[in-house]
XYZ file of C-alpha atoms in Angstrom:
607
model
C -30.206 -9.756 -44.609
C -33.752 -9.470 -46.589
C -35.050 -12.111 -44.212
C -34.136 -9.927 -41.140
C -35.501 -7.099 -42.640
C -39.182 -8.912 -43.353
C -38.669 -10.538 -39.727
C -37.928 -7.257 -38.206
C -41.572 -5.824 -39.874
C -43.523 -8.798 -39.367
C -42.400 -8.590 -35.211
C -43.158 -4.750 -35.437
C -46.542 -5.182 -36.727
C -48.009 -8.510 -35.444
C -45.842 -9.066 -32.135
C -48.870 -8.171 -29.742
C -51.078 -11.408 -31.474
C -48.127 -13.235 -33.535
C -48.790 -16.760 -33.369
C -45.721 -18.274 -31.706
C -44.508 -20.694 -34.074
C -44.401 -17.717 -36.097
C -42.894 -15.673 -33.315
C -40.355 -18.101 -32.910
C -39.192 -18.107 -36.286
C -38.370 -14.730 -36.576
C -36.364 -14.859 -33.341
C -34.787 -17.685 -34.989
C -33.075 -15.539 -38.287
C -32.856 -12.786 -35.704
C -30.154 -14.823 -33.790
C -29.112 -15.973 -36.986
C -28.238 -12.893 -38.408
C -26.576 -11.783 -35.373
C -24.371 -14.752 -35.138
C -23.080 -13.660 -39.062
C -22.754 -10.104 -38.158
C -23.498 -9.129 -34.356
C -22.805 -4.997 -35.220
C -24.874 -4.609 -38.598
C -27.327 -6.571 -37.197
C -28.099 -4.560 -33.963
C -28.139 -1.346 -35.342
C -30.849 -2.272 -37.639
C -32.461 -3.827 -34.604
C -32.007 -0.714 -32.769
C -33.488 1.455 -35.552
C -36.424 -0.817 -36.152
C -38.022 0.130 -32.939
C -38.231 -3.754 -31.738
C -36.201 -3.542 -28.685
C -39.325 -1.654 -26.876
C -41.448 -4.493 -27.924
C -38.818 -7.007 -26.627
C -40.202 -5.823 -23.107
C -43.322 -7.353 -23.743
C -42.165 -10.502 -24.744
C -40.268 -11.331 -21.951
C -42.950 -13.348 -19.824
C -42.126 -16.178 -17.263
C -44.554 -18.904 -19.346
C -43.467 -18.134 -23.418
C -41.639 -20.604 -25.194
C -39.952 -17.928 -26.562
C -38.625 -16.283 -24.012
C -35.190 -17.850 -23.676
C -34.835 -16.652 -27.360
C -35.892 -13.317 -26.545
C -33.622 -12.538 -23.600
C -31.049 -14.754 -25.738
C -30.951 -12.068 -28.463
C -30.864 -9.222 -26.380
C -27.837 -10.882 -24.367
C -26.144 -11.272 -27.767
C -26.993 -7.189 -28.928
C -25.622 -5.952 -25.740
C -22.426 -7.573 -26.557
C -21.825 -4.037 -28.303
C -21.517 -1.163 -25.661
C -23.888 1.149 -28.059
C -26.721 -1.052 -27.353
C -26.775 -0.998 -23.847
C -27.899 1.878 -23.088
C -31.151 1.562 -25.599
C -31.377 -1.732 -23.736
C -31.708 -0.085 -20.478
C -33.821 2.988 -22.370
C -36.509 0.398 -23.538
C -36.982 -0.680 -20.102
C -36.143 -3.980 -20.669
C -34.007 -4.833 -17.327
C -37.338 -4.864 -14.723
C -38.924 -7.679 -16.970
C -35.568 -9.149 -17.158
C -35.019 -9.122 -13.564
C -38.342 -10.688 -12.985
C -37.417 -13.493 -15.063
C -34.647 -14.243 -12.534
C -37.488 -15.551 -10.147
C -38.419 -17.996 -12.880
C -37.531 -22.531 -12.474
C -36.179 -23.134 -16.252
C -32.704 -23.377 -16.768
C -32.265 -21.727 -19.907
C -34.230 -18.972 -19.382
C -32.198 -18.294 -16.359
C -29.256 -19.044 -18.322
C -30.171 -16.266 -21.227
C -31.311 -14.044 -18.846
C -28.283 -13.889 -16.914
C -26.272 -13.377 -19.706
C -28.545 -10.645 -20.833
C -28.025 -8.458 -17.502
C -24.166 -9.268 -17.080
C -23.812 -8.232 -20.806
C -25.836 -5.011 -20.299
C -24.513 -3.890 -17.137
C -20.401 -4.225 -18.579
C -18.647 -1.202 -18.947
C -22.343 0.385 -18.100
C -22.863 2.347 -14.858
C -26.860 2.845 -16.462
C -27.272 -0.635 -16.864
C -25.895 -1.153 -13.025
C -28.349 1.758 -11.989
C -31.115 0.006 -13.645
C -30.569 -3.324 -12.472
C -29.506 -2.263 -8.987
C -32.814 -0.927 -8.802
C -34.639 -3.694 -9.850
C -33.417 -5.963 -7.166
C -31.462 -8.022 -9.298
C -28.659 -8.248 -7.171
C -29.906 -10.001 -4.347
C -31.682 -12.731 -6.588
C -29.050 -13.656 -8.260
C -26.995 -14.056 -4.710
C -29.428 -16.239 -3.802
C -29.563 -18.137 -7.010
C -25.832 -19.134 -6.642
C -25.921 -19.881 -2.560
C -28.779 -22.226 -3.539
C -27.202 -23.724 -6.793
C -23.123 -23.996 -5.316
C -23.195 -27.495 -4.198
C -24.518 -29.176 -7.498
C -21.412 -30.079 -9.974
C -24.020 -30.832 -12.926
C -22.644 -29.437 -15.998
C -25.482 -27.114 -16.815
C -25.987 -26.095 -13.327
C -21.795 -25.029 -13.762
C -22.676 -23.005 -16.409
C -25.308 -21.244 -15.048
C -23.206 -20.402 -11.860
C -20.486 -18.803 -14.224
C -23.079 -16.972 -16.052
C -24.277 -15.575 -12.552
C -20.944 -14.986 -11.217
C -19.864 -13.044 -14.637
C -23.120 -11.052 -14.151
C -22.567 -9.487 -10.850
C -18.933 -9.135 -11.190
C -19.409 -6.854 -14.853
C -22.172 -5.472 -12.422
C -20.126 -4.244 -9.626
C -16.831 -3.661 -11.509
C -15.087 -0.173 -10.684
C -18.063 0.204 -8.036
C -17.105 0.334 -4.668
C -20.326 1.173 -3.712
C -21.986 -1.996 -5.546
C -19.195 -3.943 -4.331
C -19.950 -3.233 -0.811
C -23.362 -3.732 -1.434
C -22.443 -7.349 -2.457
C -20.337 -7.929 0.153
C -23.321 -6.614 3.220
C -25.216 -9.385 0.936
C -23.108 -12.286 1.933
C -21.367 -13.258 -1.031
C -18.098 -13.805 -0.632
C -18.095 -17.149 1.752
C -20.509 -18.193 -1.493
C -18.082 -17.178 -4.121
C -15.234 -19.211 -1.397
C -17.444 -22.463 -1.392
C -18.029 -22.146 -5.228
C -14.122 -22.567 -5.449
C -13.993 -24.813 -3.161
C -16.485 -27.529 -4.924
C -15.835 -26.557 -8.669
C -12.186 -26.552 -8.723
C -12.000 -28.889 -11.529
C -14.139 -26.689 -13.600
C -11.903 -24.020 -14.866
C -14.323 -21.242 -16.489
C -16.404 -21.038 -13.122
C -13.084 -21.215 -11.466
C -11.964 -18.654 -13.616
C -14.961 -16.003 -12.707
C -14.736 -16.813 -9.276
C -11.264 -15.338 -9.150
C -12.182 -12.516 -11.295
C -14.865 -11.525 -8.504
C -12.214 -12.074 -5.966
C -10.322 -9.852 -7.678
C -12.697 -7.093 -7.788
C -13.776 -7.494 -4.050
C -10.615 -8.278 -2.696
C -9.645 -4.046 -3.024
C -12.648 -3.202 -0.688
C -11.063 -3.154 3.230
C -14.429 -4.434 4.504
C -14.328 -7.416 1.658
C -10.749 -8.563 3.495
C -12.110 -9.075 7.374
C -15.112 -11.230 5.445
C -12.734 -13.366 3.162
C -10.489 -13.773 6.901
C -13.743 -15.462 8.276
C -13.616 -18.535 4.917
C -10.999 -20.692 4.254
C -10.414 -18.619 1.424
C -6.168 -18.736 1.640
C -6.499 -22.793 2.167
C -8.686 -23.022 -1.001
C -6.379 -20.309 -3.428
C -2.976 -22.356 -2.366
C -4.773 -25.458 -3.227
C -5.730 -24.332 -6.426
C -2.504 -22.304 -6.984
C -0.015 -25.643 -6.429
C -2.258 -27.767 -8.983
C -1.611 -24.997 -12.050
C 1.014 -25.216 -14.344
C 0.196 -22.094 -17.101
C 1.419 -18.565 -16.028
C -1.384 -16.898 -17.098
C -3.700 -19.419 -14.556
C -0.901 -18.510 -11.447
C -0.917 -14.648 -12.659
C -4.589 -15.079 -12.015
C -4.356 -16.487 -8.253
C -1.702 -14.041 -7.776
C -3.703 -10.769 -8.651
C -5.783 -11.963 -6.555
C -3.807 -13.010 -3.530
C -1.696 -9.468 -3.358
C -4.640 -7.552 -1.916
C -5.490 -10.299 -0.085
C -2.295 -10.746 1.715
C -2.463 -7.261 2.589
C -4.985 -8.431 5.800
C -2.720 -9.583 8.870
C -4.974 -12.211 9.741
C -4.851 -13.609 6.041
C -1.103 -13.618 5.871
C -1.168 -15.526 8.677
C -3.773 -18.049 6.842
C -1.770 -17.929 3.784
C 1.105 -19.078 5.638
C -0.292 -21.980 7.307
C -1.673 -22.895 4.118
C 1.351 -23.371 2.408
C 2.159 -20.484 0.259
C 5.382 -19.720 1.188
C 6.737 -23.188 0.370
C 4.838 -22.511 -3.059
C 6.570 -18.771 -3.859
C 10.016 -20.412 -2.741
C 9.438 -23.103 -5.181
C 8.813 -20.604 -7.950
C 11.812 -18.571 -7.262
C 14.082 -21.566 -7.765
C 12.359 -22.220 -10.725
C 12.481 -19.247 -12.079
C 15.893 -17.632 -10.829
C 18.020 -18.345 -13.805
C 15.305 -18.264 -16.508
C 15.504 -14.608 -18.818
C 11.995 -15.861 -20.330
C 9.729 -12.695 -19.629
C 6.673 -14.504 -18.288
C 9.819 -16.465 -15.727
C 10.956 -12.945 -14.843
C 7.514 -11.698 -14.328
C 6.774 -14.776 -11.921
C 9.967 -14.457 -9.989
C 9.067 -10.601 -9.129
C 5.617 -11.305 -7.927
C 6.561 -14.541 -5.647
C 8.854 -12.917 -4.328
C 7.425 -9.718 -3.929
C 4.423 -11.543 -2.196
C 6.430 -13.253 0.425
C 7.611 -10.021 1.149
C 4.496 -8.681 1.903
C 3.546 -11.830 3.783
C 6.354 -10.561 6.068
C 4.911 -7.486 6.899
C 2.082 -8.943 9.220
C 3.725 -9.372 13.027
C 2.820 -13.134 13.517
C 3.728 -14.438 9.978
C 6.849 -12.901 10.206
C 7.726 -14.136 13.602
C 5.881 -17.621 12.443
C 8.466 -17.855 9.677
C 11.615 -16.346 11.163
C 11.697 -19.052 14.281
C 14.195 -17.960 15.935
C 16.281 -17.479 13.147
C 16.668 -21.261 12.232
C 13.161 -21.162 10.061
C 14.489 -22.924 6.557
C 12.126 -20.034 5.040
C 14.262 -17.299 6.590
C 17.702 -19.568 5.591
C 16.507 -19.316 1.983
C 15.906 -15.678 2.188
C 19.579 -15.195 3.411
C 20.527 -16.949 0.382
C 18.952 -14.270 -1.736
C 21.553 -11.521 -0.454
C 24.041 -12.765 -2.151
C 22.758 -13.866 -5.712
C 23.220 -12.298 -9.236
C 19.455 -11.453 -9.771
C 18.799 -7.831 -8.755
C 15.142 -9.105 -8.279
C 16.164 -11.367 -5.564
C 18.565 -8.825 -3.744
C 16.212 -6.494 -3.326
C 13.347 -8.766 -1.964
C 16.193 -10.726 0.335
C 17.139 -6.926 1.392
C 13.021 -6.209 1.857
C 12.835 -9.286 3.581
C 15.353 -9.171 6.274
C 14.300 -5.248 7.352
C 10.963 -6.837 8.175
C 12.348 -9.682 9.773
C 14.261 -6.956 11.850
C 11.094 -5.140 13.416
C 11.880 -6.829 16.698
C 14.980 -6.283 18.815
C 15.136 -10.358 19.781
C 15.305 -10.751 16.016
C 17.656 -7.883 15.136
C 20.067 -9.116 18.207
C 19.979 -13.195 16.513
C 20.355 -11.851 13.200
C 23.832 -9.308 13.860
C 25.055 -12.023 15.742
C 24.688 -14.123 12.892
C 26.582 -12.148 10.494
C 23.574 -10.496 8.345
C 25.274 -7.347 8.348
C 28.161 -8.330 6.421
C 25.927 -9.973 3.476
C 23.944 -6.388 3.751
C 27.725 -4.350 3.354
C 28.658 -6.884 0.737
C 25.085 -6.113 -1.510
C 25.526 -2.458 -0.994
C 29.057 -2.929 -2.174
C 28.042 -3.966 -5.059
C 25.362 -1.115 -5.893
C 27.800 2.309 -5.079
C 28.664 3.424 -8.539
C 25.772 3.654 -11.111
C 23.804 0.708 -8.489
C 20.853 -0.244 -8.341
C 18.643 2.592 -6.424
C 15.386 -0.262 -5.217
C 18.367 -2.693 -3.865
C 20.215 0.757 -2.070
C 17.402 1.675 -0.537
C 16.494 -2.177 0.700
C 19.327 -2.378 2.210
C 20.196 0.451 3.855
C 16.524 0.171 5.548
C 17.315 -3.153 6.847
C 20.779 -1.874 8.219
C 18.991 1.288 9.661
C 16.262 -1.846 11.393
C 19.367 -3.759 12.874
C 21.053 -0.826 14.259
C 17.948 -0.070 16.571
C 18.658 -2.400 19.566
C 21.331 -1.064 22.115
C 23.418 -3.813 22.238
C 23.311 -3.830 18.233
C 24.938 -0.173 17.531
C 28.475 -1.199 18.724
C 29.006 -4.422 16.984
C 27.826 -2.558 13.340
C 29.863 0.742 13.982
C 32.931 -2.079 14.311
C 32.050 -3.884 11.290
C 32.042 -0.509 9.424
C 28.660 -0.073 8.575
C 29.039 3.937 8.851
C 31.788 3.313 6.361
C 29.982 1.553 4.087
C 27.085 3.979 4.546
C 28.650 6.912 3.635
C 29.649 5.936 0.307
C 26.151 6.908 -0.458
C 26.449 10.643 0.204
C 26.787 11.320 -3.254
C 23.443 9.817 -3.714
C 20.983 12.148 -5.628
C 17.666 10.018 -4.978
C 15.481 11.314 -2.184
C 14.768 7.274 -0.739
C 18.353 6.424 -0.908
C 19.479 10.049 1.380
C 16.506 9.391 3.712
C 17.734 5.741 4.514
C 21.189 6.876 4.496
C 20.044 9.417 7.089
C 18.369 7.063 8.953
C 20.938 4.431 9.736
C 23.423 6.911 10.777
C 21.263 8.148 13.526
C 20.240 5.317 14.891
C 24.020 4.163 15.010
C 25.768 7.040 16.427
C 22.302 6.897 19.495
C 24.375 7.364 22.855
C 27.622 6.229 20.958
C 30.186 8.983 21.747
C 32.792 8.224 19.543
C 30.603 7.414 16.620
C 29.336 10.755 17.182
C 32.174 12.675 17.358
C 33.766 10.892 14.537
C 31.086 11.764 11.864
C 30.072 14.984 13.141
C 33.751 16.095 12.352
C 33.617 14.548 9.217
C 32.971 18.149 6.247
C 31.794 16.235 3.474
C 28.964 15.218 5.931
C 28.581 17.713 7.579
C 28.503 19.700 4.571
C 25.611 17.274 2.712
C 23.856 17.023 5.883
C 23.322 21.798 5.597
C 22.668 20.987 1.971
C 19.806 18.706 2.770
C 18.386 21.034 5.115
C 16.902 22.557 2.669
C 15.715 19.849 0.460
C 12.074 21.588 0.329
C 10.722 18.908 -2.111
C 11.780 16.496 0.182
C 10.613 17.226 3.833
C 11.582 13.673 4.942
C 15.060 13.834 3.561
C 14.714 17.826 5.404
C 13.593 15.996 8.475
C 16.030 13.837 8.888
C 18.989 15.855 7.962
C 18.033 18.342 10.646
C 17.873 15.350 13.238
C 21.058 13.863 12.682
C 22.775 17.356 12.763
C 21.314 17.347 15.984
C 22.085 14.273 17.243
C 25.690 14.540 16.382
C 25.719 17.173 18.619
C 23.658 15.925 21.214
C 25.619 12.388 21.220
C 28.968 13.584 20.675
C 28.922 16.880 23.448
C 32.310 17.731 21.377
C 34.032 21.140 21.052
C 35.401 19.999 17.766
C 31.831 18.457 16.482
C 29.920 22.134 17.356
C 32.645 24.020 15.310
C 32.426 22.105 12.350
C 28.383 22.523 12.107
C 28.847 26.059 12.819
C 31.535 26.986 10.231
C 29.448 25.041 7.462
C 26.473 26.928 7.800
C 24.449 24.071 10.122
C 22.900 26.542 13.638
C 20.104 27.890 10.921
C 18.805 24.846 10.559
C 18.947 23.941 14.310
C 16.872 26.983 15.116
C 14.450 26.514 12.249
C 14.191 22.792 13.532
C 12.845 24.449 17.009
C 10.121 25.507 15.350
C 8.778 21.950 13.393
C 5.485 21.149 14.399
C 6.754 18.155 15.772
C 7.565 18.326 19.606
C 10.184 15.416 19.586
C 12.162 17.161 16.902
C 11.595 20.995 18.934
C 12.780 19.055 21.562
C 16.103 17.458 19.727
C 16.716 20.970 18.425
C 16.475 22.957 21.794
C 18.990 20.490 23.444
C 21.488 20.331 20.757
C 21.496 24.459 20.508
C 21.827 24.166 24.180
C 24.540 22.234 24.491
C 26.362 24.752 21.486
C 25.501 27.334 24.040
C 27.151 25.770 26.928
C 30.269 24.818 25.024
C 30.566 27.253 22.016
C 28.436 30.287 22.666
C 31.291 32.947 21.156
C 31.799 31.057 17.782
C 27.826 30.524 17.649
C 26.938 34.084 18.861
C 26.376 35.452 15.522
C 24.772 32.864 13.614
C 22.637 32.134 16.522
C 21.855 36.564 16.599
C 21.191 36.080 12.430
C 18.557 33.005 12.850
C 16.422 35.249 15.406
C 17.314 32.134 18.445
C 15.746 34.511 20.909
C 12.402 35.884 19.701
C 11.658 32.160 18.772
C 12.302 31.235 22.204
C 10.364 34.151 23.066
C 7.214 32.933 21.080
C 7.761 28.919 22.169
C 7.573 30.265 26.295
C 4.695 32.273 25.849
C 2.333 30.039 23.645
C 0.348 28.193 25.789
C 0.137 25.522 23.360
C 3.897 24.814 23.661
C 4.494 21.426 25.355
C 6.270 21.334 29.240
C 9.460 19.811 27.649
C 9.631 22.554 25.239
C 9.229 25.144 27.691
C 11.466 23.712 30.040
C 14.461 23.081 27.830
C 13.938 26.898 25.877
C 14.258 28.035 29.936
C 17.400 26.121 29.695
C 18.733 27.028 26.824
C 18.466 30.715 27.697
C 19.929 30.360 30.545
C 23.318 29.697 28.327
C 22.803 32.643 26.613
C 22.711 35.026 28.684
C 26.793 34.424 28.537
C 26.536 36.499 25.506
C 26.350 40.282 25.955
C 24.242 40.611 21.974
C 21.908 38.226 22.790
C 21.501 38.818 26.507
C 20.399 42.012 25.703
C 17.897 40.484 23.155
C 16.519 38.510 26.049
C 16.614 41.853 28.251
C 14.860 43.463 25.312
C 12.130 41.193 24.475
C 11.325 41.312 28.400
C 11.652 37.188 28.244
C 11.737 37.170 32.240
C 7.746 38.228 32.495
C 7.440 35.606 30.920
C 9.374 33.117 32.596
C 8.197 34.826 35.919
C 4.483 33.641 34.971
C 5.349 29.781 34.338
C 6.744 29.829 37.917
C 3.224 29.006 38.515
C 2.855 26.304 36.006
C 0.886 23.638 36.488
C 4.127 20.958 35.608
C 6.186 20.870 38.697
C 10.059 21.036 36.133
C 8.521 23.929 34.800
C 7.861 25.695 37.188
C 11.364 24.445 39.232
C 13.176 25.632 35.950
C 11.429 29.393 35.748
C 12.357 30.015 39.248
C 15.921 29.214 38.194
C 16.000 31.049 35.068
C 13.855 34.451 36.743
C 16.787 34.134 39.201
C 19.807 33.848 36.325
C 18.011 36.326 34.371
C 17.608 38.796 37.490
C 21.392 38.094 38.702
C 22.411 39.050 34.974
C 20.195 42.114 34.372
């Protein structure tokens, strides 16, 4: 350490006219030292004054300066000297060096910035600033096609640099991005595949610009999916696929990528994994297994990979997923569960795949997840049921395989996902099936859950859909016996409080249902409907001009049927509801105004 101290003084007092051999040789025990101790080293640098002179000696035609930049690469390996770095303005000379023809002083000099600008939003600033960006852009879009060894390393040098640059940046990143960098970074793949450090930091940038929405239409304009399967089916270390992987999840998230990835081969790739990996308890298997599989469910989300891999329902990708259903690995259930609810977001696929017996492998997985189950795999598949049961010609053929059955072995479900699903798939299986309809809305216990969930507060979707299926049992079912057993367990409240959601097809659900308790059950509802203050609300949902035609017309309606009760007639009497309805006679939608004149006339007849 004495000769760092006397080469530390003789660079602070002769560096303007050091000679350089001289020059050179205290650079020399300068790197020296800091290859023996990088920390102690630097902070004597740091309170020797030198870095400030370090500015100086950074010119295109020294000998020296590859040491120079070199050393201050190597001091900004500590994140305490990077901001003196940047303080004794040594990133404009450094940037300037960028424009310079040697190879290691490009090489130093890119280490230099990446090193200063990691973890460093003032050494990003600075070098931002500078211009540094756009050189170094250049640099690699003008270097990508040589496979020389050095050349290699000075691409990963370059590539490191901008990506410790732009980390955690969006703004940076973008900037990037509007710089053309990305089908660069693709082609540098593309040609240095068999160079795994450049490979390496070319995935790390994808990584980092893959997050970035605008970053995703670019990379769907390279062959960007054709080069990462490539690359992915010739590695055989986890941590190398782990690497493609990270990478690939955001990318997949782009519709027109999925679609890429697919043609590329990935899928045959993840299926491969899984049957590697199913049967293996080796955490790094496990870990594999849950992303390929959770990636090829995400590749199923897109409309045209999906339909591209379900094909008609004799795709071998779509057989395997079946096979998933039924396996021992909760892993696999729930992305065979995942899978088939988006294979079921069209009704030609729903239709091939009840016919086909998918609903009994879906019963026989929820079966096996009722007591103490598995709440991921519940919720799977119940949303895939609650899919199948949307086409018409569906809802029949599950209600007689017992899928309400096996549904309501959930009730006693406490998670919010698993009630909202639950919810769900009942409605769409009792839609325009009578009996269905009738059936559960006599049934207590669920009518009973269905109040309690009404006023789930913390969960307004679990709220929302309670509310709607009370309705709908009502609505579907037009049964005596269904009305009395939602008014004796507390449900009208809800119904009228539902009238008032700021969404018009759920008013709209609401208004009929109470309409239809009117017209069949008005005495046993009179005082529950009195308590929930039915009529002002209808008062208010007539007179706002904001209210929707449907809304109006079907409150019209409903008071119509209440005017068969003498308490709330004379609400309707008091509340002076027929101005009201007299001044929509004039509305400008021709059922409103048809309905006023009919309800001015029923409320006239009964006043």
């Amino acid at each position: 350490m004495d000769n760092l101290s006397d080469a530390l003084k003789k660079l602070k007092i002769t560096a303007i006219d050091i000679s350089e051999d001289s020059l050179e040789g205290c650079l020399d025990c300068l790197l020296q030292a800091l290859a023996q101790n990088n920390m102690e080293t630097s902070e004597k640098l740091q309170g020797s004054g030198i870095l400030q002179l370090f500015a100086s000696l950074l010119t295109p035609h020294s000998p020296c300066t590859a040491k120079v930049a070199n050393i201050i690469a190597e001091v900004a390996k500590n994140e305490f000297m990077r901001l003196p770095c940047v303080d004794a303005g040594l990133i404009p000379p450094l940037v300037q060096l960028l424009n310079c023809k040697d190879q290691e002083v490009l090489l130093q000099t890119g280490r230099a910035l990446g090193n200063i600008c990691y973890d460093s939003h003032e050494g990003s600033s600075a070098v931002e600033h500078a211009g540094g960006a756009q050189i170094v852009v250049d640099h690699l879009r003008s270097l990508s096609s040589s496979t020389d060894p050095a050349n290699e390393k000075l691409l990963t040098v370059f590539c490191g640099m901008l990506m410790n640059y732009s980390n955690e940046n969006d703004s940076l990143q973008a900037q990037l991005i509007n710089m053309g960098v990305i089908p660069t970074l693709v082609k540098l793949l593309g040609i240095h595949c068999q160079n795994s450090a450049l490979t390496e930091m070319c995935l790390v940038a994808f990584g980092n610009l893959a997050e970035l929405e605008s970053s995703k239409e670019q990379f769907a304009y390279t062959n960007v999916a054709e080069e990462l399967v490539k690359l992915f089916k010739k590695q055989m270390e986890h941590d190398k696929k782990e690497m493609i992987f990270e990478v690939l999840a955001p990318l997949a998230e782009n519709d027109a990528i999925k679609l890429q990835l697919v043609d590329a081969g990935l899928v045959e790739c993840l299926l491969e994994i899984v049957q590697q990996t199913v049967d293996s308890e080796r955490e790094e298997d496990m870990a594999e297994l849950k992303t390929a599989s959770d990636l090829m469910v995400l590749l199923l989300l897109g409309d045209e990979s999906m339909q591209k891999l379900f094909e008609g329902g004799k795709g071998s990708v779509f057989q395997r997923v079946l096979s998933w259903i039924p396996s021992n690995n909760h892993q696999l259930q729930l992305a065979g569960a995942l899978a088939i609810a988006n294979f079921a977001r069209n009704d030609g696929n729903c239709i091939h795949m009840v016919d086909n017996g998918i609903v009994q492998k879906l019963m026989d997985l929820l079966d096996r997840h009722v007591e103490d189950g598995n709440v991921t795999v519940q919720h799977a598949a119940l949303s895939a049921l609650r899919n199948l049961a949307i086409p018409v010609v569906n809802k029949a053929k599950m209600l007689s395989a017992g899928v309400a059955e096996a549904v309501l072995k959930f009730l006693k479900s406490e998670m919010p996902p698993v009630q909202f699903k639950l919810l769900g798939t009942l409605r769409m299986l009792i839609d325009a099936q009578v009996e269905a309809a009738e059936q559960l809305g006599k049934n207590v216990k669920l009518v009973q859950r269905l109040v309690e969930w009404c006023e789930a507060k913390d969960h307004a979707g679990v709220m929302g859909e309670s509310n709607r299926l009370l309705s709908a049992l009502i609505r579907h079912s037009k049964s005596k016996d269904v009305i009395k057993t939602i008014v004796e367990n507390g449900g009208v409240k809800h119904l009228v409080t539902m009238a008032t959601s700021e969404h018009v097809i759920m008013q709209n659900e609401a208004l009929v249902a109470l309409a239809l308790i009117a017209a069949l059950e008005l005495v046993t509802a009179e005082k529950d409907l009195e308590n929930a203050k039915l009529v002002p609300i209808l008062h208010r949902l007539l007179a706002d001009d904001r209210s929707a035609p449907e809304i109006k017309y079907n409150s019209m309606v409903l008071i119509c049927a209440l005017v068969g009760s003498e308490p709330l007639h004379k609400e309707v009497r008091s509340l002076a509801v027929l101005e009201v309805v007299s001044r929509l006679r004039s509305h400008e939608n021709k059922t409103v105004a048809q309905q006023a004149s009919l309800t001015e006339q029923r409320l006239a007849v009964n006043s």
